[in-house]
Amino acid sequence: MARITAGVTTSHVPAIGAALDHGKSGDDYWKPVFDGYEWTKKWIARERPDVVVLVFNDHATSFSLEMIPTFAIGCADSFAPADEGFGPRPVPRVQGHSDLAWHLAESLIRDEFDITIMNKLDVDHGLTVPMSLMFGQPEAWPVKVIPVAVNVVQFPPPTGNRCYALGEAIRRAVLAYDEDLDVQVWGTGGMSHQLQGPRAGLINAEFDAAFLDRLTADPEALRKLPHIEYLREAGSEGIEMVMWLIMRGALGEDVKELYRFYHVPASNTAVGHLVLEPAQ
Amino acid sequence: MKDPELDDIPGTTVFTGEQSRKGFALNQFCMSLLKPENRERFKADESAYLDEWPLTPAQCQAVVDRDWNAAIAEGGNIYFLAKIFATDGTSFPAAVSTMVGMTAEEYVAMMIAGGRSPEGQRSIKEGR
């Protein structure tokens, strides 16, 4: 049977991808960011999952304002890196796991999560930057990926509570899949940042630290945090953090924190990263 | 669904349905710049390309001026507007700096120093 072996959260700042793609990861500005992922790169080389359910948001790339699914799942065999206005990132095509993805889609809908099925999805930095942070620059990605896209561009995004419940439903579906697979769930985006208006550049390290603490130890309280608190405390784009609750919901009640990293800044954003393991 | 709380955050425009309706054509124009051939046509003749879209004069002017605060007031969303500054070859921090009245260097220095503090930036009515 398939099992969920770990959860990872990370920011997915586009400039991190650009720094790596342009050979700047050793620069004074970028080295501390990439150093913060060295532990995880070694860990994931040992604990390599078969499949990653990668929760991310599209940044007006594959989804325009013509269609705005709140939750969508990529069921295709593979996903192309998207052109975000300066050509696609020079990273490998992302290989999907179509059979498990369809199983998830069908299970989730029966479980009353009306998720949108995507048979074509070009993936932007929201998905490819976390892959680069975990795996560097390989010829081919070493894991299969099931993209789960969450709307956080058009307000309102789903509530933290709904995201957590979706994570719980993903857990039920994975555990019911009749193949011996190690599955990780990643929640990406965040942490505090605001990209627009006179308040742009907002960073709230205190809020971010508390969020990381609560995500590990007290998700029941965190899932009730209203949108307005994210917006006020973590910036208008800090609302991306609701996606981390999908990862957390998928891990079960108790988790062990294996690793934590926090750094300011990457471009406009606070970088936060956790590796969690379900408690035995 | 009007939520007055969303208007209470200093220097922030939440991309609500109302903003989305106002900015639909502007944001769709931005999306068109994801295609390399459209980027080339826009760069070759901005006003001719803009004429193909049903933008308001204020939206058009905001694009021409690269005035991102004005574009947001007219319904633009930053993830969409980013296609314009990607086309221009302007970095995200450099574009953002213009919205906060700083030079790109000043803005990057503020971020390296820990970013903008949330103190006094959370609520207009509560002044916190």
Coordinates of C-alpha atoms in Angstrom, one line a residue:
Chain A
M1 CA 0.0 0.0 0.0
A2 CA 1.1 3.6 -0.6
R3 CA 2.2 5.6 2.4
I4 CA 3.0 9.2 3.3
T5 CA 6.5 9.3 4.5
A6 CA 7.2 13.0 5.0
G7 CA 6.1 16.6 4.4
V8 CA 8.2 19.5 3.1
T9 CA 7.4 23.1 3.0
T10 CA 9.3 25.8 1.2
S11 CA 9.0 29.2 -0.4
H12 CA 9.1 29.2 -4.2
V13 CA 10.6 32.6 -5.0
P14 CA 11.2 32.9 -8.8
A15 CA 14.5 34.7 -8.3
I16 CA 15.9 31.6 -6.6
G17 CA 15.3 29.7 -9.8
A18 CA 16.9 32.5 -11.8
A19 CA 19.9 32.6 -9.5
L20 CA 20.5 28.9 -10.0
D21 CA 19.8 29.0 -13.8
H22 CA 22.3 31.9 -14.2
G23 CA 25.1 30.4 -12.1
K24 CA 24.7 32.8 -9.2
S25 CA 24.0 30.4 -6.4
G26 CA 27.4 30.9 -5.0
D27 CA 27.2 34.7 -4.8
D28 CA 27.2 36.4 -1.4
Y29 CA 23.5 37.3 -1.8
W30 CA 22.4 33.8 -2.8
K31 CA 24.8 31.4 -1.0
P32 CA 23.0 31.6 2.4
V33 CA 19.7 30.7 0.7
F34 CA 21.1 27.6 -1.1
D35 CA 23.2 26.6 2.0
G36 CA 19.9 26.4 3.9
Y37 CA 18.8 23.5 1.7
E38 CA 22.0 21.5 1.9
W39 CA 20.7 19.4 4.8
T40 CA 17.5 18.6 2.9
K41 CA 19.3 17.7 -0.3
K42 CA 21.3 15.0 1.6
W43 CA 18.2 13.9 3.5
I44 CA 16.1 13.5 0.4
A45 CA 18.9 11.6 -1.4
R46 CA 18.5 9.0 1.4
E47 CA 14.8 9.1 1.9
R48 CA 13.9 9.5 -1.8
P49 CA 10.1 9.2 -2.3
D50 CA 8.6 7.6 -5.4
V51 CA 6.1 10.4 -5.8
V52 CA 5.7 13.9 -4.5
V53 CA 2.3 15.5 -4.3
L54 CA 3.4 19.1 -4.9
V55 CA 1.0 21.8 -3.7
F56 CA 1.7 25.1 -5.3
N57 CA 0.0 28.1 -6.9
D58 CA 0.1 29.1 -10.5
H59 CA 1.2 32.8 -10.9
A60 CA -1.0 33.9 -13.8
T61 CA 0.8 31.4 -16.1
S62 CA -1.4 28.5 -17.0
F63 CA -4.5 30.0 -15.3
S64 CA -5.5 33.5 -16.5
L65 CA -8.7 35.2 -15.3
E66 CA -10.7 33.1 -17.8
M67 CA -10.8 30.2 -15.5
I68 CA -9.9 30.1 -11.8
P69 CA -10.2 26.7 -10.2
T70 CA -9.8 26.9 -6.4
F71 CA -8.1 23.4 -6.4
A72 CA -6.8 21.6 -9.4
I73 CA -4.8 18.4 -9.8
G74 CA -2.5 17.5 -12.7
C75 CA -3.4 14.1 -14.1
A76 CA -1.1 14.1 -17.2
D77 CA 1.9 11.9 -17.8
S78 CA 4.2 14.9 -17.8
F79 CA 4.2 18.7 -17.4
A80 CA 6.3 21.2 -19.3
P81 CA 8.1 24.1 -17.6
A82 CA 6.2 27.3 -18.5
D83 CA 7.2 30.4 -20.3
E84 CA 6.6 33.1 -17.7
G85 CA 7.6 36.0 -19.9
F86 CA 11.3 35.4 -20.4
G87 CA 11.3 31.9 -21.8
P88 CA 10.9 28.6 -19.9
R89 CA 13.4 27.7 -17.1
P90 CA 16.1 25.3 -18.4
V91 CA 14.9 22.5 -16.2
P92 CA 13.8 19.0 -17.0
R93 CA 10.2 18.2 -17.9
V94 CA 8.3 17.1 -14.8
Q95 CA 7.1 13.5 -14.9
G96 CA 3.7 12.8 -13.5
H97 CA 2.1 9.7 -12.0
S98 CA -1.1 9.6 -14.0
D99 CA -2.6 6.5 -12.3
L100 CA -2.1 7.8 -8.8
A101 CA -3.3 11.3 -9.8
W102 CA -6.5 9.9 -11.2
H103 CA -7.0 7.8 -8.1
L104 CA -6.5 10.9 -6.0
A105 CA -8.9 13.0 -8.2
E106 CA -11.6 10.3 -8.0
S107 CA -11.1 9.7 -4.3
L108 CA -11.2 13.4 -3.5
I109 CA -14.4 14.0 -5.5
R110 CA -16.1 11.1 -3.8
D111 CA -14.8 12.5 -0.5
E112 CA -16.6 15.8 -1.4
F113 CA -13.6 17.8 -2.6
D114 CA -14.7 19.0 -6.0
I115 CA -11.2 19.3 -7.5
T116 CA -10.6 20.3 -11.1
I117 CA -8.9 17.7 -13.3
M118 CA -6.0 19.0 -15.5
N119 CA -4.9 16.9 -18.4
K120 CA -2.5 19.6 -19.6
L121 CA -0.7 21.9 -17.2
D122 CA 2.5 23.9 -17.8
V123 CA 4.2 24.5 -14.5
D124 CA 5.7 27.7 -13.4
H125 CA 8.3 28.6 -10.8
G126 CA 5.8 27.8 -8.1
L127 CA 6.5 24.1 -8.8
T128 CA 9.9 24.1 -10.4
V129 CA 11.8 26.2 -7.8
P130 CA 11.0 23.8 -5.0
M131 CA 12.2 20.9 -7.3
S132 CA 15.5 22.8 -7.9
L133 CA 16.0 23.5 -4.2
M134 CA 15.6 19.8 -3.3
F135 CA 17.3 18.2 -6.2
G136 CA 19.7 20.8 -7.7
Q137 CA 20.3 20.6 -11.5
P138 CA 19.9 17.0 -12.6
E139 CA 19.4 15.8 -16.2
A140 CA 16.0 14.4 -15.2
W141 CA 14.0 14.9 -12.0
P142 CA 14.5 11.8 -9.7
V143 CA 10.9 11.6 -8.6
K144 CA 7.4 11.7 -10.1
V145 CA 5.3 14.7 -9.3
I146 CA 1.5 15.2 -8.9
P147 CA 0.9 18.9 -9.1
V148 CA -1.9 20.3 -6.9
A149 CA -2.6 23.9 -7.9
V150 CA -4.4 26.2 -5.4
N151 CA -5.8 29.6 -6.3
V152 CA -4.2 32.3 -4.2
V153 CA -4.2 35.0 -6.8
Q154 CA -7.9 35.8 -7.0
F155 CA -9.3 36.7 -3.5
P156 CA -10.5 34.8 -1.7
P157 CA -8.3 31.8 -1.7
P158 CA -9.6 28.7 0.1
T159 CA -9.5 29.0 3.9
G160 CA -6.7 27.4 5.9
N161 CA -9.3 25.1 7.4
R162 CA -10.4 23.9 4.0
C163 CA -6.8 23.4 2.9
Y164 CA -6.1 21.3 6.0
A165 CA -9.2 19.2 5.4
L166 CA -8.0 18.7 1.7
G167 CA -4.7 17.4 3.1
E168 CA -6.6 15.0 5.3
A169 CA -8.5 13.7 2.3
I170 CA -5.3 13.4 0.3
R171 CA -3.9 11.3 3.1
R172 CA -7.0 9.0 3.1
A173 CA -6.7 8.6 -0.7
V174 CA -3.0 7.9 -0.7
L175 CA -3.3 5.3 2.0
A176 CA -6.1 3.5 0.0
Y177 CA -3.9 3.2 -3.1
D178 CA -3.0 -0.3 -3.8
E179 CA 0.7 0.0 -4.8
D180 CA 3.8 0.0 -2.7
L181 CA 4.8 3.7 -3.0
D182 CA 6.5 6.2 -0.8
V183 CA 4.7 9.5 -1.2
Q184 CA 5.8 12.9 0.2
V185 CA 3.5 16.0 0.3
W186 CA 5.1 19.4 -0.2
G187 CA 3.4 22.7 0.6
T188 CA 5.0 25.7 -1.1
G189 CA 4.8 29.5 -1.3
G190 CA 5.2 32.1 1.4
M191 CA 6.5 33.2 3.8
S192 CA 5.8 36.8 4.6
H193 CA 5.9 39.0 1.5
Q194 CA 4.1 41.8 -0.3
L195 CA 4.8 42.5 -3.9
Q196 CA 2.4 45.4 -4.5
G197 CA 1.5 48.9 -3.5
P198 CA 3.2 51.3 -1.0
R199 CA 3.4 48.6 1.7
A200 CA 5.5 46.3 -0.6
G201 CA 8.5 44.8 1.0
L202 CA 6.7 43.9 4.2
I203 CA 8.5 41.1 6.2
N204 CA 7.2 39.8 9.5
A205 CA 9.8 37.4 11.0
E206 CA 7.9 37.1 14.2
F207 CA 4.7 36.0 12.5
D208 CA 6.7 33.6 10.3
A209 CA 8.5 32.0 13.3
A210 CA 5.2 31.5 15.1
F211 CA 3.6 30.1 11.9
L212 CA 6.4 27.5 11.7
D213 CA 6.0 26.6 15.3
R214 CA 2.2 26.2 15.1
L215 CA 2.3 24.3 11.8
T216 CA 4.4 21.6 13.5
A217 CA 2.9 21.6 17.0
D218 CA -0.6 23.2 16.9
P219 CA -2.2 23.0 13.4
E220 CA -5.6 22.9 15.0
A221 CA -5.3 26.5 16.0
L222 CA -3.6 27.6 12.8
R223 CA -6.3 26.2 10.6
K224 CA -8.7 28.7 12.0
L225 CA -6.5 31.7 11.2
P226 CA -8.7 34.0 9.0
H227 CA -7.5 35.5 5.7
I228 CA -7.4 39.0 7.1
E229 CA -4.7 38.0 9.6
Y230 CA -2.5 36.6 6.9
L231 CA -3.0 39.8 4.9
R232 CA -2.3 42.2 7.7
E233 CA 0.6 40.2 9.3
A234 CA 2.3 38.5 6.4
G235 CA 1.5 40.7 3.5
S236 CA -0.9 40.4 0.6
E237 CA 1.1 37.6 -1.0
G238 CA 1.9 35.9 2.4
I239 CA -1.6 34.4 2.0
E240 CA 0.2 31.7 0.0
M241 CA 0.9 30.1 3.3
V242 CA -2.6 28.5 3.4
M243 CA -1.1 26.0 1.0
W244 CA 1.3 24.7 3.7
L245 CA -1.8 23.5 5.6
I246 CA -2.6 21.0 2.9
M247 CA 0.8 19.4 3.5
R248 CA 0.2 19.5 7.2
G249 CA -3.3 17.9 7.0
A250 CA -1.8 15.1 5.0
L251 CA 0.7 14.1 7.7
G252 CA -1.7 13.1 10.4
E253 CA -2.1 14.5 13.9
D254 CA 1.4 14.4 15.3
V255 CA 4.6 15.1 13.5
K256 CA 8.3 15.4 14.2
E257 CA 10.2 18.4 12.9
L258 CA 13.4 17.2 11.3
Y259 CA 14.7 20.4 9.9
R260 CA 14.0 24.1 9.8
F261 CA 15.5 27.0 7.8
Y262 CA 14.5 30.7 7.7
H263 CA 16.2 33.5 5.8
V264 CA 15.5 37.1 4.8
P265 CA 15.5 38.1 2.0
A266 CA 15.2 36.3 -1.3
S267 CA 14.3 39.1 -3.6
N268 CA 11.1 40.5 -2.0
T269 CA 10.4 37.5 0.3
A270 CA 11.2 35.7 3.5
V271 CA 12.3 32.2 2.8
G272 CA 11.0 29.5 5.1
H273 CA 11.5 25.8 4.9
L274 CA 10.5 22.8 7.1
V275 CA 10.9 19.0 6.9
L276 CA 8.4 17.1 8.9
E277 CA 7.9 13.4 9.5
P278 CA 4.7 11.7 10.7
A279 CA 5.2 10.6 14.3
Q280 CA 5.4 6.8 14.7
Chain B
M1 CA -19.4 40.6 -1.1
K2 CA -18.0 43.8 0.3
D3 CA -15.6 43.3 3.3
P4 CA -14.5 46.7 4.8
E5 CA -11.6 45.0 6.6
L6 CA -9.9 44.5 3.2
D7 CA -9.8 48.2 2.7
D8 CA -8.2 48.8 6.2
I9 CA -4.7 47.5 5.3
P10 CA -2.3 50.4 4.6
G11 CA -0.9 50.6 1.1
T12 CA -2.6 47.4 0.0
T13 CA -5.1 46.6 -2.7
V14 CA -6.7 43.1 -2.3
F15 CA -7.5 41.5 -5.6
T16 CA -11.2 41.0 -5.0
G17 CA -13.9 40.2 -7.5
E18 CA -14.6 43.9 -7.9
Q19 CA -10.9 44.6 -8.8
S20 CA -10.9 41.5 -11.1
R21 CA -14.0 42.7 -13.0
K22 CA -12.5 46.2 -13.4
G23 CA -9.1 44.9 -14.5
F24 CA -10.2 41.9 -16.7
A25 CA -9.1 43.4 -20.0
L26 CA -5.9 44.8 -18.6
N27 CA -4.9 41.5 -17.0
Q28 CA -5.8 39.6 -20.2
F29 CA -3.5 42.0 -22.2
C30 CA -0.7 41.2 -19.7
M31 CA -1.3 37.4 -20.2
S32 CA -0.9 37.9 -23.9
L33 CA 2.8 38.8 -23.3
L34 CA 3.5 35.2 -22.3
K35 CA 3.8 34.5 -26.0
P36 CA 7.2 35.5 -27.5
E37 CA 5.6 36.8 -30.7
N38 CA 3.3 39.1 -28.8
R39 CA 6.2 40.4 -26.7
E40 CA 8.0 41.3 -30.0
R41 CA 4.9 43.0 -31.4
F42 CA 4.4 45.0 -28.1
K43 CA 8.0 46.1 -28.1
A44 CA 7.9 47.1 -31.7
D45 CA 4.9 49.3 -31.4
E46 CA 3.4 49.7 -27.9
S47 CA 0.5 51.9 -28.8
A48 CA -0.6 49.8 -31.8
Y49 CA -0.6 46.7 -29.6
L50 CA -2.4 48.4 -26.8
D51 CA -5.1 49.6 -29.3
E52 CA -6.0 45.9 -29.9
W53 CA -7.3 45.6 -26.3
P54 CA -10.4 47.2 -24.8
L55 CA -8.6 49.1 -22.1
T56 CA -9.8 52.3 -20.5
P57 CA -7.7 55.4 -21.1
A58 CA -6.5 55.3 -17.4
Q59 CA -5.4 51.6 -17.8
C60 CA -3.6 52.5 -21.1
Q61 CA -1.9 55.4 -19.5
A62 CA -0.8 53.3 -16.5
V63 CA 0.9 50.8 -18.8
V64 CA 2.5 53.5 -21.0
D65 CA 3.9 55.2 -17.8
R66 CA 4.8 51.8 -16.2
D67 CA 3.0 53.3 -13.2
W68 CA 2.2 50.1 -11.3
N69 CA 0.3 51.7 -8.4
A70 CA -2.0 53.3 -11.0
A71 CA -2.3 50.0 -12.9
I72 CA -3.3 48.3 -9.6
A73 CA -5.9 51.0 -8.9
E74 CA -7.4 50.3 -12.3
G75 CA -7.8 46.6 -11.6
G76 CA -4.3 45.2 -12.5
N77 CA -2.9 42.4 -10.5
I78 CA 0.8 42.2 -9.7
Y79 CA 1.3 38.7 -11.0
F80 CA -0.2 39.8 -14.4
L81 CA 1.6 43.2 -14.5
A82 CA 4.8 41.2 -14.0
K83 CA 4.5 40.1 -17.6
I84 CA 5.0 43.7 -18.6
F85 CA 8.2 44.2 -16.6
A86 CA 9.5 40.8 -17.6
T87 CA 9.0 41.9 -21.2
D88 CA 10.9 45.1 -20.4
G89 CA 13.7 43.1 -18.7
T90 CA 13.1 44.9 -15.4
S91 CA 13.7 42.8 -12.3
F92 CA 10.9 42.3 -9.8
P93 CA 12.5 44.3 -7.0
A94 CA 13.3 47.1 -9.4
A95 CA 9.6 47.2 -10.4
V96 CA 8.4 47.0 -6.9
S97 CA 10.7 49.8 -5.7
T98 CA 8.8 52.2 -8.0
M99 CA 5.6 51.5 -6.0
V100 CA 7.2 52.4 -2.7
G101 CA 9.0 55.6 -3.9
M102 CA 12.5 54.2 -3.5
T103 CA 15.3 53.6 -6.0
A104 CA 16.0 50.0 -6.8
E105 CA 19.2 50.2 -4.7
E106 CA 17.3 51.6 -1.7
Y107 CA 14.6 49.0 -1.9
V108 CA 17.1 46.1 -2.2
A109 CA 19.0 47.6 0.8
M110 CA 15.8 47.7 2.8
M111 CA 15.1 44.0 2.1
I112 CA 18.6 43.0 3.0
A113 CA 18.2 44.9 6.3
G114 CA 15.1 42.7 7.1
G115 CA 12.4 44.3 5.0
R116 CA 9.6 46.7 5.9
S117 CA 8.4 46.3 9.5
P118 CA 4.8 45.4 10.0
E119 CA 4.6 48.0 12.9
G120 CA 2.0 50.6 12.1
Q121 CA 1.3 48.8 8.8
R122 CA -1.5 46.4 9.9
S123 CA -4.6 48.5 10.2
I124 CA -5.5 52.1 9.2
K125 CA -8.4 52.5 11.7
E126 CA -6.5 51.0 14.6
G127 CA -3.3 52.7 13.8
R128 CA -1.2 49.5 14.5

